[in-house]
Amino acid sequence: MKMKCTISYDGHLFNGYQVQPGKRTVQAELEKALAILHKSEDKVPVISSGRTDSGVHAAGQVIHFDTPLSIPAERWPYALNALLPGDIAVKTAEHADDGFHARFSAIKKEYRYFVYTEKHPDVFKRHYAYHFSYRLNVQKMREASEHLIGTHDFTSFCSANTEVRDKVRTIYELDWTDTDDGLQMRIVGSGFLYNMVRIIAGTLLDVGTGKFSADDVKGMLDAKDREAAGRTAPGHGLYLWHVYYDN
Amino acid sequence: MKMKCTISYDGHLFNGYQVQPGKRTVQAELEKALAILHKSEDKVPVISSGRTDSGVHAAGQVIHFDTPLSIPAERWPYALNALLPGDIAVKTAEHADDGFHARFSAIKKEYRYFVYTEKHPDVFKRHYAYHFSYRLNVQKMREASEHLIGTHDFTSFCSANTEVRDKVRTIYELDWTDTDDGLQMRIVGSGFLYNMVRIIAGTLLDVGTGKFSADDVKGMLDAKDREAAGRTAPGHGLYLWHVYYDN
């Protein structure tokens, strides 16, 4: 039986999603809980829609795994949440078709980036939003965002430490919402390169302060050079929000 | 010079506000930061509006201290926040009259208690709201709250472990708001006994589930016996929200 689950995690005490020897990771905790549930010495491998970096959160990460257990789908979150640490929670579980794959079946992903601009730090947001206490011109940030929407080579917006060759991706939606609680960037794309969302957020914040113009961002895309774009915004403001599948 | 500051803290890694030998407390961290700022071997004593328990948060705790330093009032938050750990922040600072006392000058205090009732735990709220996944009749909780408003002997709503003799207090406001994010109890009173807000919150939640009726709460007041009232709700849902002074 193949199970598909939506999970959330608070990234701040994890060394990212993916298993790394000797480090606390989300995947390792999931596989540990599943091994207990399966009373198994062997690992129950968990496949996710993709890794997230250290400190990055997930509101709607999707995973799949195979299981011989005949637990009803709606009981899976209770069974796993009882075994998982408090900073990981299973939100939903459902039986999936054999052909389903958390990573390869994904057609779009949505990330959100949270910023707050209050003068003084907010203790309740210190791990959950980026404190950037500069005056921001959100209108300019929206204009710059328009240049990034569509299908482009995002080499300038990708960490230089990557082995991926094809850096063409499609951004379907990219907008900024100004709320009482701060600024929120919402980005939906076909897929994202390493650090791409954080470099986009950092660069657009630099547009907000006036360091770059909206048109500069168009030039950054054309440059195809990581040095051309702005800063990588810190991981703790970033949330993997939703993974879209066909069904 | 007497300084009055509004501070906030995330209570989850503190053993409460008040100094205790060998434990991490808010007061100890404040006094440590002030000693560094004053380049002083001696403690700079900090007086608060009152202690808060382990795990309890503050959005608007008020403190005062005396200082020979001539730092402009608006610079104090920057100076202290640079020295404080990330889970304490000074929000505002002002010069206070010699007669001001963070505790004795306070005329009213406001606490808020946050509850969320989703089926599964929310990783982002695990230290910041009480997960109580029962169906709640908020109308009944509001009716019961009405019985508590006014001047009463709150013996039944006070931890038995207290040395305070006079247990008469006045509650000016007590209401429940139902938001997208969960339930919020707001309580404003002349002062609160040990665990009083948490026992009120726990008892009113028990009214919400139907364990007690709204009228039962009136009987609890009359009983003047801690055993008569309901549970003490956990500390991590509680926030010292605002301290009111005359000026």
CSV table of C-alpha atoms in Angstrom, one decimal:
chain,number,residue,atom,x,y,z
A,1,MET,CA,0.0,0.0,0.0
A,2,LYS,CA,1.4,3.4,-0.9
A,3,MET,CA,0.6,6.3,1.5
A,4,LYS,CA,0.8,10.0,0.6
A,5,CYS,CA,1.0,12.4,3.6
A,6,THR,CA,1.1,16.1,4.0
A,7,ILE,CA,3.4,17.1,6.8
A,8,SER,CA,4.5,20.3,8.5
A,9,TYR,CA,7.7,21.0,10.4
A,10,ASP,CA,9.3,23.8,12.3
A,11,GLY,CA,12.7,23.9,10.7
A,12,HIS,CA,14.6,25.7,13.4
A,13,LEU,CA,16.0,22.7,15.2
A,14,PHE,CA,16.6,20.6,12.1
A,15,ASN,CA,19.7,20.4,9.9
A,16,GLY,CA,17.3,20.5,6.9
A,17,TYR,CA,15.0,17.8,5.5
A,18,GLN,CA,17.4,15.3,4.1
A,19,VAL,CA,19.2,12.6,6.1
A,20,GLN,CA,22.8,13.4,7.0
A,21,PRO,CA,24.9,11.2,9.3
A,22,GLY,CA,25.0,12.4,12.9
A,23,LYS,CA,22.6,15.3,12.3
A,24,ARG,CA,19.0,15.8,13.3
A,25,THR,CA,16.9,15.9,10.1
A,26,VAL,CA,13.2,15.7,9.3
A,27,GLN,CA,13.6,12.6,7.1
A,28,ALA,CA,15.5,10.7,9.8
A,29,GLU,CA,12.8,11.5,12.4
A,30,LEU,CA,10.1,10.3,10.0
A,31,GLU,CA,11.9,7.1,9.2
A,32,LYS,CA,12.5,6.5,12.9
A,33,ALA,CA,8.8,6.9,13.7
A,34,LEU,CA,7.8,4.6,10.8
A,35,ALA,CA,10.3,1.9,11.8
A,36,ILE,CA,8.7,1.9,15.3
A,37,LEU,CA,5.2,1.8,13.9
A,38,HIS,CA,6.3,-1.1,11.6
A,39,LYS,CA,8.1,-2.8,14.4
A,40,SER,CA,10.9,-3.1,11.8
A,41,GLU,CA,14.7,-3.3,12.1
A,42,ASP,CA,14.8,-2.1,8.5
A,43,LYS,CA,14.4,1.5,7.5
A,44,VAL,CA,11.0,2.4,6.0
A,45,PRO,CA,12.2,4.7,3.2
A,46,VAL,CA,10.4,8.1,2.9
A,47,ILE,CA,10.4,10.0,-0.3
A,48,SER,CA,9.6,13.7,-0.2
A,49,SER,CA,8.7,16.3,-2.8
A,50,GLY,CA,12.2,17.7,-2.4
A,51,ARG,CA,14.6,18.6,0.4
A,52,THR,CA,14.5,21.8,2.3
A,53,ASP,CA,17.5,23.6,3.9
A,54,SER,CA,18.5,24.0,7.5
A,55,GLY,CA,16.1,26.3,9.3
A,56,VAL,CA,13.5,26.3,6.5
A,57,HIS,CA,10.0,25.4,7.5
A,58,ALA,CA,7.2,23.4,5.9
A,59,ALA,CA,3.5,24.0,6.1
A,60,GLY,CA,2.7,21.5,3.4
A,61,GLN,CA,5.6,19.2,2.5
A,62,VAL,CA,4.4,16.0,0.8
A,63,ILE,CA,5.9,12.6,1.4
A,64,HIS,CA,5.1,9.0,0.3
A,65,PHE,CA,6.1,5.6,1.6
A,66,ASP,CA,5.1,2.0,1.1
A,67,THR,CA,3.6,0.0,3.9
A,68,PRO,CA,2.2,-3.4,4.6
A,69,LEU,CA,0.1,-2.0,7.5
A,70,SER,CA,-3.7,-1.8,7.0
A,71,ILE,CA,-4.3,1.3,9.1
A,72,PRO,CA,-7.2,3.3,7.8
A,73,ALA,CA,-6.0,6.5,6.1
A,74,GLU,CA,-7.6,8.9,8.6
A,75,ARG,CA,-5.8,7.1,11.5
A,76,TRP,CA,-2.3,7.5,10.0
A,77,PRO,CA,-1.8,11.1,11.3
A,78,TYR,CA,-2.7,10.1,14.9
A,79,ALA,CA,-0.5,7.0,14.7
A,80,LEU,CA,2.5,8.9,13.4
A,81,ASN,CA,2.0,12.1,15.5
A,82,ALA,CA,2.1,10.0,18.6
A,83,LEU,CA,5.6,8.8,17.6
A,84,LEU,CA,7.0,12.0,16.0
A,85,PRO,CA,8.8,14.8,17.9
A,86,GLY,CA,6.7,18.0,18.5
A,87,ASP,CA,8.3,19.9,15.6
A,88,ILE,CA,7.0,17.5,12.9
A,89,ALA,CA,3.3,16.8,12.4
A,90,VAL,CA,1.4,14.8,9.9
A,91,LYS,CA,-1.6,16.8,8.7
A,92,THR,CA,-3.3,14.5,6.2
A,93,ALA,CA,-2.8,11.0,4.9
A,94,GLU,CA,-4.4,9.2,2.0
A,95,HIS,CA,-3.9,6.0,0.0
A,96,ALA,CA,-2.1,6.8,-3.3
A,97,ASP,CA,-2.0,5.1,-6.7
A,98,ASP,CA,1.0,2.9,-7.3
A,99,GLY,CA,2.2,5.4,-9.9
A,100,PHE,CA,2.3,8.3,-7.4
A,101,HIS,CA,5.7,9.7,-6.5
A,102,ALA,CA,6.0,12.6,-4.1
A,103,ARG,CA,8.8,14.2,-6.1
A,104,PHE,CA,8.3,13.1,-9.7
A,105,SER,CA,4.5,13.5,-9.7
A,106,ALA,CA,4.7,17.1,-8.4
A,107,ILE,CA,3.7,19.6,-11.1
A,108,LYS,CA,4.0,22.9,-9.1
A,109,LYS,CA,5.3,24.1,-5.8
A,110,GLU,CA,4.4,27.0,-3.6
A,111,TYR,CA,6.8,28.7,-1.2
A,112,ARG,CA,6.1,31.6,1.1
A,113,TYR,CA,8.7,34.0,2.5
A,114,PHE,CA,7.8,36.1,5.6
A,115,VAL,CA,9.5,39.3,6.5
A,116,TYR,CA,8.7,41.7,9.3
A,117,THR,CA,9.9,45.3,9.4
A,118,GLU,CA,9.3,46.4,13.0
A,119,LYS,CA,12.0,48.5,14.6
A,120,HIS,CA,12.8,46.1,17.3
A,121,PRO,CA,13.0,42.3,17.2
A,122,ASP,CA,9.9,40.2,17.8
A,123,VAL,CA,10.8,37.3,20.1
A,124,PHE,CA,7.9,35.2,18.8
A,125,LYS,CA,9.1,35.6,15.2
A,126,ARG,CA,12.8,35.1,15.7
A,127,HIS,CA,12.8,31.7,14.1
A,128,TYR,CA,9.8,32.2,11.8
A,129,ALA,CA,10.2,35.4,9.8
A,130,TYR,CA,13.1,37.6,8.7
A,131,HIS,CA,13.6,40.8,10.7
A,132,PHE,CA,14.4,43.4,8.1
A,133,SER,CA,13.8,46.8,9.6
A,134,TYR,CA,14.2,49.0,6.6
A,135,ARG,CA,11.5,51.0,4.9
A,136,LEU,CA,10.4,49.1,1.9
A,137,ASN,CA,8.8,50.3,-1.3
A,138,VAL,CA,6.5,47.3,-1.9
A,139,GLN,CA,5.2,48.8,-5.2
A,140,LYS,CA,8.7,48.6,-6.6
A,141,MET,CA,9.1,45.1,-5.3
A,142,ARG,CA,5.9,44.1,-7.1
A,143,GLU,CA,7.2,45.7,-10.3
A,144,ALA,CA,10.5,43.8,-10.1
A,145,SER,CA,8.6,40.6,-9.4
A,146,GLU,CA,6.8,40.9,-12.7
A,147,HIS,CA,10.1,40.5,-14.5
A,148,LEU,CA,10.7,37.1,-12.9
A,149,ILE,CA,7.3,35.7,-13.7
A,150,GLY,CA,7.3,33.3,-16.7
A,151,THR,CA,9.9,30.9,-18.1
A,152,HIS,CA,13.5,32.0,-17.7
A,153,ASP,CA,17.0,30.8,-17.2
A,154,PHE,CA,17.4,31.4,-13.5
A,155,THR,CA,21.2,30.9,-13.3
A,156,SER,CA,21.6,34.3,-11.6
A,157,PHE,CA,19.1,33.2,-8.9
A,158,CYS,CA,20.7,29.9,-8.1
A,159,SER,CA,23.5,29.1,-5.7
A,160,ALA,CA,26.8,28.6,-7.6
A,161,ASN,CA,27.1,25.3,-5.6
A,162,THR,CA,24.8,23.2,-7.7
A,163,GLU,CA,25.3,20.4,-10.1
A,164,VAL,CA,22.0,21.0,-12.0
A,165,ARG,CA,22.6,21.9,-15.6
A,166,ASP,CA,19.2,23.0,-16.9
A,167,LYS,CA,18.4,26.2,-15.0
A,168,VAL,CA,15.3,27.1,-16.9
A,169,ARG,CA,12.3,27.2,-14.7
A,170,THR,CA,8.8,28.7,-14.8
A,171,ILE,CA,7.4,31.0,-12.2
A,172,TYR,CA,3.6,31.1,-12.4
A,173,GLU,CA,2.9,33.5,-9.6
A,174,LEU,CA,5.0,35.8,-7.5
A,175,ASP,CA,3.3,38.4,-5.3
A,176,TRP,CA,3.9,40.4,-2.1
A,177,THR,CA,1.1,40.9,0.5
A,178,ASP,CA,1.4,43.6,3.1
A,179,THR,CA,-0.3,42.4,6.3
A,180,ASP,CA,-0.5,43.7,9.9
A,181,ASP,CA,1.9,40.9,10.7
A,182,GLY,CA,4.5,41.9,8.1
A,183,LEU,CA,5.2,41.2,4.4
A,184,GLN,CA,4.6,37.9,2.8
A,185,MET,CA,6.0,36.8,-0.6
A,186,ARG,CA,4.1,34.0,-2.3
A,187,ILE,CA,5.8,32.2,-5.2
A,188,VAL,CA,4.4,29.3,-7.3
A,189,GLY,CA,6.7,27.6,-9.8
A,190,SER,CA,7.3,24.5,-11.8
A,191,GLY,CA,10.3,23.8,-9.6
A,192,PHE,CA,13.0,25.7,-7.9
A,193,LEU,CA,16.8,25.6,-8.1
A,194,TYR,CA,19.0,25.5,-5.0
A,195,ASN,CA,18.5,28.7,-2.9
A,196,MET,CA,16.4,30.2,-5.7
A,197,VAL,CA,13.5,31.3,-3.6
A,198,ARG,CA,15.8,32.8,-1.0
A,199,ILE,CA,17.9,34.7,-3.6
A,200,ILE,CA,14.7,36.0,-5.2
A,201,ALA,CA,13.4,37.2,-1.8
A,202,GLY,CA,16.7,38.8,-0.9
A,203,THR,CA,17.0,40.5,-4.3
A,204,LEU,CA,13.5,41.8,-4.1
A,205,LEU,CA,14.0,43.2,-0.6
A,206,ASP,CA,17.1,45.0,-2.0
A,207,VAL,CA,14.7,46.5,-4.6
A,208,GLY,CA,12.5,47.5,-1.8
A,209,THR,CA,15.2,49.5,-0.1
A,210,GLY,CA,16.2,51.1,-3.4
A,211,LYS,CA,19.6,49.3,-3.7
A,212,PHE,CA,18.3,47.9,-7.1
A,213,SER,CA,15.6,49.2,-9.4
A,214,ALA,CA,12.9,47.0,-10.8
A,215,ASP,CA,14.6,47.1,-14.2
A,216,ASP,CA,17.9,45.9,-12.7
A,217,VAL,CA,16.2,42.6,-12.0
A,218,LYS,CA,15.5,42.1,-15.7
A,219,GLY,CA,19.3,42.7,-16.3
A,220,MET,CA,20.1,40.1,-13.6
A,221,LEU,CA,18.2,37.4,-15.4
A,222,ASP,CA,20.0,38.3,-18.6
A,223,ALA,CA,23.4,38.2,-16.9
A,224,LYS,CA,23.1,34.4,-16.1
A,225,ASP,CA,25.6,35.0,-13.3
A,226,ARG,CA,24.9,34.5,-9.6
A,227,GLU,CA,27.1,37.6,-8.8
A,228,ALA,CA,24.6,39.7,-10.7
A,229,ALA,CA,21.6,39.1,-8.3
A,230,GLY,CA,21.2,40.2,-4.7
A,231,ARG,CA,21.6,38.5,-1.3
A,232,THR,CA,20.3,35.1,-0.2
A,233,ALA,CA,17.6,35.9,2.3
A,234,PRO,CA,18.0,33.7,5.5
A,235,GLY,CA,16.3,30.3,5.6
A,236,HIS,CA,14.2,30.9,8.7
A,237,GLY,CA,11.8,33.2,6.8
A,238,LEU,CA,11.0,30.5,4.2
A,239,TYR,CA,8.2,28.0,4.2
A,240,LEU,CA,7.5,25.2,1.7
A,241,TRP,CA,3.8,26.0,1.6
A,242,HIS,CA,2.1,23.6,-0.8
A,243,VAL,CA,3.0,20.9,-3.4
A,244,TYR,CA,0.6,20.6,-6.3
A,245,TYR,CA,-0.2,17.3,-8.1
A,246,ASP,CA,-2.4,16.5,-11.0
A,247,ASN,CA,-5.3,14.8,-9.3
B,1,MET,CA,17.5,58.2,36.5
B,2,LYS,CA,14.6,55.8,36.6
B,3,MET,CA,13.8,53.9,33.4
B,4,LYS,CA,10.5,52.2,32.6
B,5,CYS,CA,10.6,49.6,29.8
B,6,THR,CA,8.1,47.4,28.1
B,7,ILE,CA,9.6,44.0,27.3
B,8,SER,CA,8.4,40.8,25.6
B,9,TYR,CA,9.7,37.3,26.0
B,10,ASP,CA,9.1,33.9,24.7
B,11,GLY,CA,8.7,31.9,27.9
B,12,HIS,CA,9.4,28.4,26.5
B,13,LEU,CA,13.1,28.2,27.4
B,14,PHE,CA,12.8,30.1,30.7
B,15,ASN,CA,12.1,28.8,34.2
B,16,GLY,CA,9.8,31.7,34.6
B,17,TYR,CA,10.5,35.4,35.2
B,18,GLN,CA,11.9,35.5,38.6
B,19,VAL,CA,15.6,34.8,39.5
B,20,GLN,CA,16.2,31.3,40.8
B,21,PRO,CA,19.7,29.9,41.6
B,22,GLY,CA,21.0,27.8,38.8
B,23,LYS,CA,18.0,28.3,36.5
B,24,ARG,CA,17.6,30.4,33.3
B,25,THR,CA,15.1,33.2,34.1
B,26,VAL,CA,14.1,36.4,32.4
B,27,GLN,CA,15.1,38.6,35.3
B,28,ALA,CA,18.6,37.0,35.5
B,29,GLU,CA,19.1,37.7,31.7
B,30,LEU,CA,17.9,41.3,32.1
B,31,GLU,CA,20.2,41.9,35.0
B,32,LYS,CA,23.1,40.3,33.2
B,33,ALA,CA,22.6,42.6,30.2
B,34,LEU,CA,22.3,45.7,32.4
B,35,ALA,CA,25.4,44.8,34.3
B,36,ILE,CA,27.4,44.6,31.0
B,37,LEU,CA,25.9,47.9,29.8
B,38,HIS,CA,26.8,49.5,33.1
B,39,LYS,CA,30.3,47.9,33.1
B,40,SER,CA,29.3,47.0,36.7
B,41,GLU,CA,30.4,44.1,38.9
B,42,ASP,CA,27.3,44.8,41.0
B,43,LYS,CA,23.9,43.7,39.9
B,44,VAL,CA,21.6,46.3,38.5
B,45,PRO,CA,18.3,45.3,40.1
B,46,VAL,CA,15.3,45.0,37.9
B,47,ILE,CA,11.7,45.4,39.2
B,48,SER,CA,8.9,43.9,37.1
B,49,SER,CA,5.1,44.3,37.3
B,50,GLY,CA,5.1,40.8,38.7
B,51,ARG,CA,6.5,37.3,38.0
B,52,THR,CA,5.3,35.0,35.3
B,53,ASP,CA,5.5,31.2,35.5
B,54,SER,CA,7.7,28.8,33.6
B,55,GLY,CA,6.6,28.6,29.9
B,56,VAL,CA,4.4,31.7,30.2
B,57,HIS,CA,5.0,34.4,27.6
B,58,ALA,CA,5.0,38.2,27.8
B,59,ALA,CA,4.0,40.6,25.0
B,60,GLY,CA,3.9,43.6,27.3
B,61,GLN,CA,5.7,43.0,30.7
B,62,VAL,CA,6.8,46.2,32.3
B,63,ILE,CA,10.0,46.7,34.3
B,64,HIS,CA,11.9,49.5,35.9
B,65,PHE,CA,15.5,50.1,37.0
B,66,ASP,CA,17.6,52.9,38.1
B,67,THR,CA,20.6,54.0,36.1
B,68,PRO,CA,23.4,56.6,36.1
B,69,LEU,CA,23.8,56.2,32.3
B,70,SER,CA,22.6,59.2,30.2
B,71,ILE,CA,21.5,57.1,27.2
B,72,PRO,CA,18.6,58.8,25.4
B,73,ALA,CA,15.3,57.0,26.1
B,74,GLU,CA,14.8,55.9,22.5
B,75,ARG,CA,18.3,54.3,22.3
B,76,TRP,CA,17.7,52.0,25.3
B,77,PRO,CA,15.9,49.3,23.4
B,78,TYR,CA,18.8,49.1,20.9
B,79,ALA,CA,21.4,49.1,23.6
B,80,LEU,CA,19.7,46.3,25.6
B,81,ASN,CA,18.5,44.2,22.6
B,82,ALA,CA,22.1,44.0,21.4
B,83,LEU,CA,23.0,42.3,24.8
B,84,LEU,CA,19.9,40.2,25.5
B,85,PRO,CA,19.3,36.7,24.2
B,86,GLY,CA,16.9,36.4,21.2
B,87,ASP,CA,14.0,35.3,23.4
B,88,ILE,CA,13.8,38.6,25.3
B,89,ALA,CA,13.3,42.0,23.6
B,90,VAL,CA,12.9,45.5,24.9
B,91,LYS,CA,10.0,47.1,22.9
B,92,THR,CA,9.9,50.6,24.4
B,93,ALA,CA,11.8,52.6,27.0
B,94,GLU,CA,11.0,55.9,28.7
B,95,HIS,CA,12.2,58.0,31.6
B,96,ALA,CA,9.9,57.5,34.6
B,97,ASP,CA,9.1,59.7,37.6
B,98,ASP,CA,10.9,58.9,40.8
B,99,GLY,CA,7.6,57.7,42.3
B,100,PHE,CA,7.0,55.1,39.5
B,101,HIS,CA,7.2,51.5,40.5
B,102,ALA,CA,6.6,48.7,37.9
B,103,ARG,CA,4.7,46.6,40.4
B,104,PHE,CA,3.1,49.0,42.9
B,105,SER,CA,2.0,51.7,40.4
B,106,ALA,CA,0.2,49.1,38.2
B,107,ILE,CA,-3.6,49.6,38.3
B,108,LYS,CA,-4.7,46.8,36.0
B,109,LYS,CA,-3.2,43.9,34.1
B,110,GLU,CA,-4.3,42.2,30.9
B,111,TYR,CA,-3.6,38.6,30.1
B,112,ARG,CA,-4.5,36.6,27.0
B,113,TYR,CA,-4.8,32.9,26.7
B,114,PHE,CA,-4.6,31.2,23.3
B,115,VAL,CA,-6.2,27.9,22.4
B,116,TYR,CA,-6.4,26.1,19.1
B,117,THR,CA,-8.8,23.3,18.4
B,118,GLU,CA,-7.5,21.7,15.2
B,119,LYS,CA,-7.6,18.0,15.0
B,120,HIS,CA,-3.8,17.6,14.6
B,121,PRO,CA,-1.0,19.4,16.4
B,122,ASP,CA,0.3,22.6,14.8
B,123,VAL,CA,4.1,22.5,15.0
B,124,PHE,CA,4.3,26.3,14.9
B,125,LYS,CA,2.0,26.7,17.9
B,126,ARG,CA,3.4,24.0,20.1
B,127,HIS,CA,5.0,26.4,22.6
B,128,TYR,CA,2.6,29.3,21.9
B,129,ALA,CA,-1.0,28.1,22.3
B,130,TYR,CA,-2.8,25.2,24.0
B,131,HIS,CA,-3.9,22.4,21.7
B,132,PHE,CA,-7.3,21.4,22.9
B,133,SER,CA,-9.0,19.4,20.1
B,134,TYR,CA,-12.5,19.2,21.5
B,135,ARG,CA,-15.6,20.9,20.2
B,136,LEU,CA,-16.3,23.9,22.3
B,137,ASN,CA,-19.5,25.8,22.9
B,138,VAL,CA,-18.1,29.3,23.0
B,139,GLN,CA,-21.5,30.8,23.8
B,140,LYS,CA,-21.6,28.8,27.0
B,141,MET,CA,-18.0,29.8,27.8
B,142,ARG,CA,-19.1,33.5,27.4
B,143,GLU,CA,-22.1,33.0,29.7
B,144,ALA,CA,-19.9,31.4,32.3
B,145,SER,CA,-17.3,34.3,32.0
B,146,GLU,CA,-20.0,36.7,32.9
B,147,HIS,CA,-20.2,35.2,36.4
B,148,LEU,CA,-16.5,35.9,37.0
B,149,ILE,CA,-16.6,39.5,36.0
B,150,GLY,CA,-16.7,41.9,39.0
B,151,THR,CA,-15.3,41.8,42.5
B,152,HIS,CA,-15.2,38.3,44.0
B,153,ASP,CA,-13.3,36.1,46.4
B,154,PHE,CA,-11.3,34.0,43.9
B,155,THR,CA,-10.1,31.4,46.4
B,156,SER,CA,-11.5,28.6,44.2
B,157,PHE,CA,-9.5,30.0,41.3
B,158,CYS,CA,-6.2,30.3,43.0
B,159,SER,CA,-3.5,27.6,43.5
B,160,ALA,CA,-3.7,26.1,47.0
B,161,ASN,CA,0.1,26.8,47.2
B,162,THR,CA,-0.1,30.5,48.0
B,163,GLU,CA,0.6,32.6,51.0
B,164,VAL,CA,-1.6,35.5,49.9
B,165,ARG,CA,-4.5,36.0,52.4
B,166,ASP,CA,-6.8,38.4,50.7
B,167,LYS,CA,-8.2,36.6,47.7
B,168,VAL,CA,-10.6,39.3,46.6
B,169,ARG,CA,-9.8,40.6,43.1
B,170,THR,CA,-11.8,42.5,40.5
B,171,ILE,CA,-12.1,41.3,36.9
B,172,TYR,CA,-13.1,44.2,34.6
B,173,GLU,CA,-13.2,42.4,31.3
B,174,LEU,CA,-13.3,38.7,30.3
B,175,ASP,CA,-14.1,37.7,26.8
B,176,TRP,CA,-13.5,35.0,24.2
B,177,THR,CA,-12.8,35.7,20.6
B,178,ASP,CA,-13.1,33.1,17.9
B,179,THR,CA,-10.6,33.7,15.2
B,180,ASP,CA,-9.3,31.8,12.1
B,181,ASP,CA,-6.2,31.1,14.2
B,182,GLY,CA,-8.1,29.7,17.2
B,183,LEU,CA,-9.8,30.9,20.4
B,184,GLN,CA,-8.4,33.8,22.4
B,185,MET,CA,-9.4,34.6,26.0
B,186,ARG,CA,-8.8,38.2,27.1
B,187,ILE,CA,-8.9,39.1,30.8
B,188,VAL,CA,-8.3,42.4,32.4
B,189,GLY,CA,-8.2,42.6,36.2
B,190,SER,CA,-7.0,44.6,39.2
B,191,GLY,CA,-4.5,41.9,39.8
B,192,PHE,CA,-4.3,38.1,39.7
B,193,LEU,CA,-3.7,35.4,42.2
B,194,TYR,CA,-1.2,32.5,41.6
B,195,ASN,CA,-2.4,30.5,38.6
B,196,MET,CA,-5.7,32.4,38.6
B,197,VAL,CA,-5.8,33.1,34.8
B,198,ARG,CA,-4.8,29.5,34.0
B,199,ILE,CA,-7.5,28.1,36.3
B,200,ILE,CA,-10.1,30.4,34.8
B,201,ALA,CA,-9.0,29.4,31.3
B,202,GLY,CA,-9.0,25.7,32.2
B,203,THR,CA,-12.4,25.9,33.9
B,204,LEU,CA,-14.0,27.8,31.1
B,205,LEU,CA,-12.7,25.3,28.6
B,206,ASP,CA,-14.4,22.6,30.7
B,207,VAL,CA,-17.6,24.6,30.3
B,208,GLY,CA,-17.0,24.7,26.6
B,209,THR,CA,-16.9,20.8,26.4
B,210,GLY,CA,-20.0,20.5,28.6
B,211,LYS,CA,-18.2,19.2,31.7
B,212,PHE,CA,-19.5,22.2,33.7
B,213,SER,CA,-22.5,24.4,33.1
B,214,ALA,CA,-22.2,28.2,33.1
B,215,ASP,CA,-24.1,28.3,36.4
B,216,ASP,CA,-21.7,25.8,37.9
B,217,VAL,CA,-19.1,28.5,37.7
B,218,LYS,CA,-21.1,30.7,40.0
B,219,GLY,CA,-21.2,27.9,42.5
B,220,MET,CA,-17.4,27.5,42.2
B,221,LEU,CA,-16.9,31.1,43.3
B,222,ASP,CA,-19.2,30.6,46.3
B,223,ALA,CA,-17.4,27.4,47.3
B,224,LYS,CA,-14.1,29.2,48.0
B,225,ASP,CA,-12.3,25.9,47.5
B,226,ARG,CA,-9.7,25.2,44.8
B,227,GLU,CA,-11.1,21.7,44.5
B,228,ALA,CA,-14.4,23.2,43.3
B,229,ALA,CA,-13.1,24.8,40.1
B,230,GLY,CA,-11.7,23.1,37.0
B,231,ARG,CA,-8.2,22.3,35.6
B,232,THR,CA,-5.2,24.6,35.4
B,233,ALA,CA,-4.7,25.2,31.7
B,234,PRO,CA,-1.0,24.8,30.7
B,235,GLY,CA,1.3,27.8,30.9
B,236,HIS,CA,2.4,27.9,27.3
B,237,GLY,CA,-0.9,29.3,26.1
B,238,LEU,CA,-0.7,32.3,28.5
B,239,TYR,CA,0.6,35.8,27.7
B,240,LEU,CA,1.0,38.7,30.0
B,241,TRP,CA,-0.3,41.2,27.5
B,242,HIS,CA,-0.4,44.6,29.0
B,243,VAL,CA,0.2,46.4,32.3
B,244,TYR,CA,-1.9,49.5,32.9
B,245,TYR,CA,-0.6,52.5,34.8
B,246,ASP,CA,-2.3,55.8,35.7
B,247,ASN,CA,-0.4,58.1,33.4
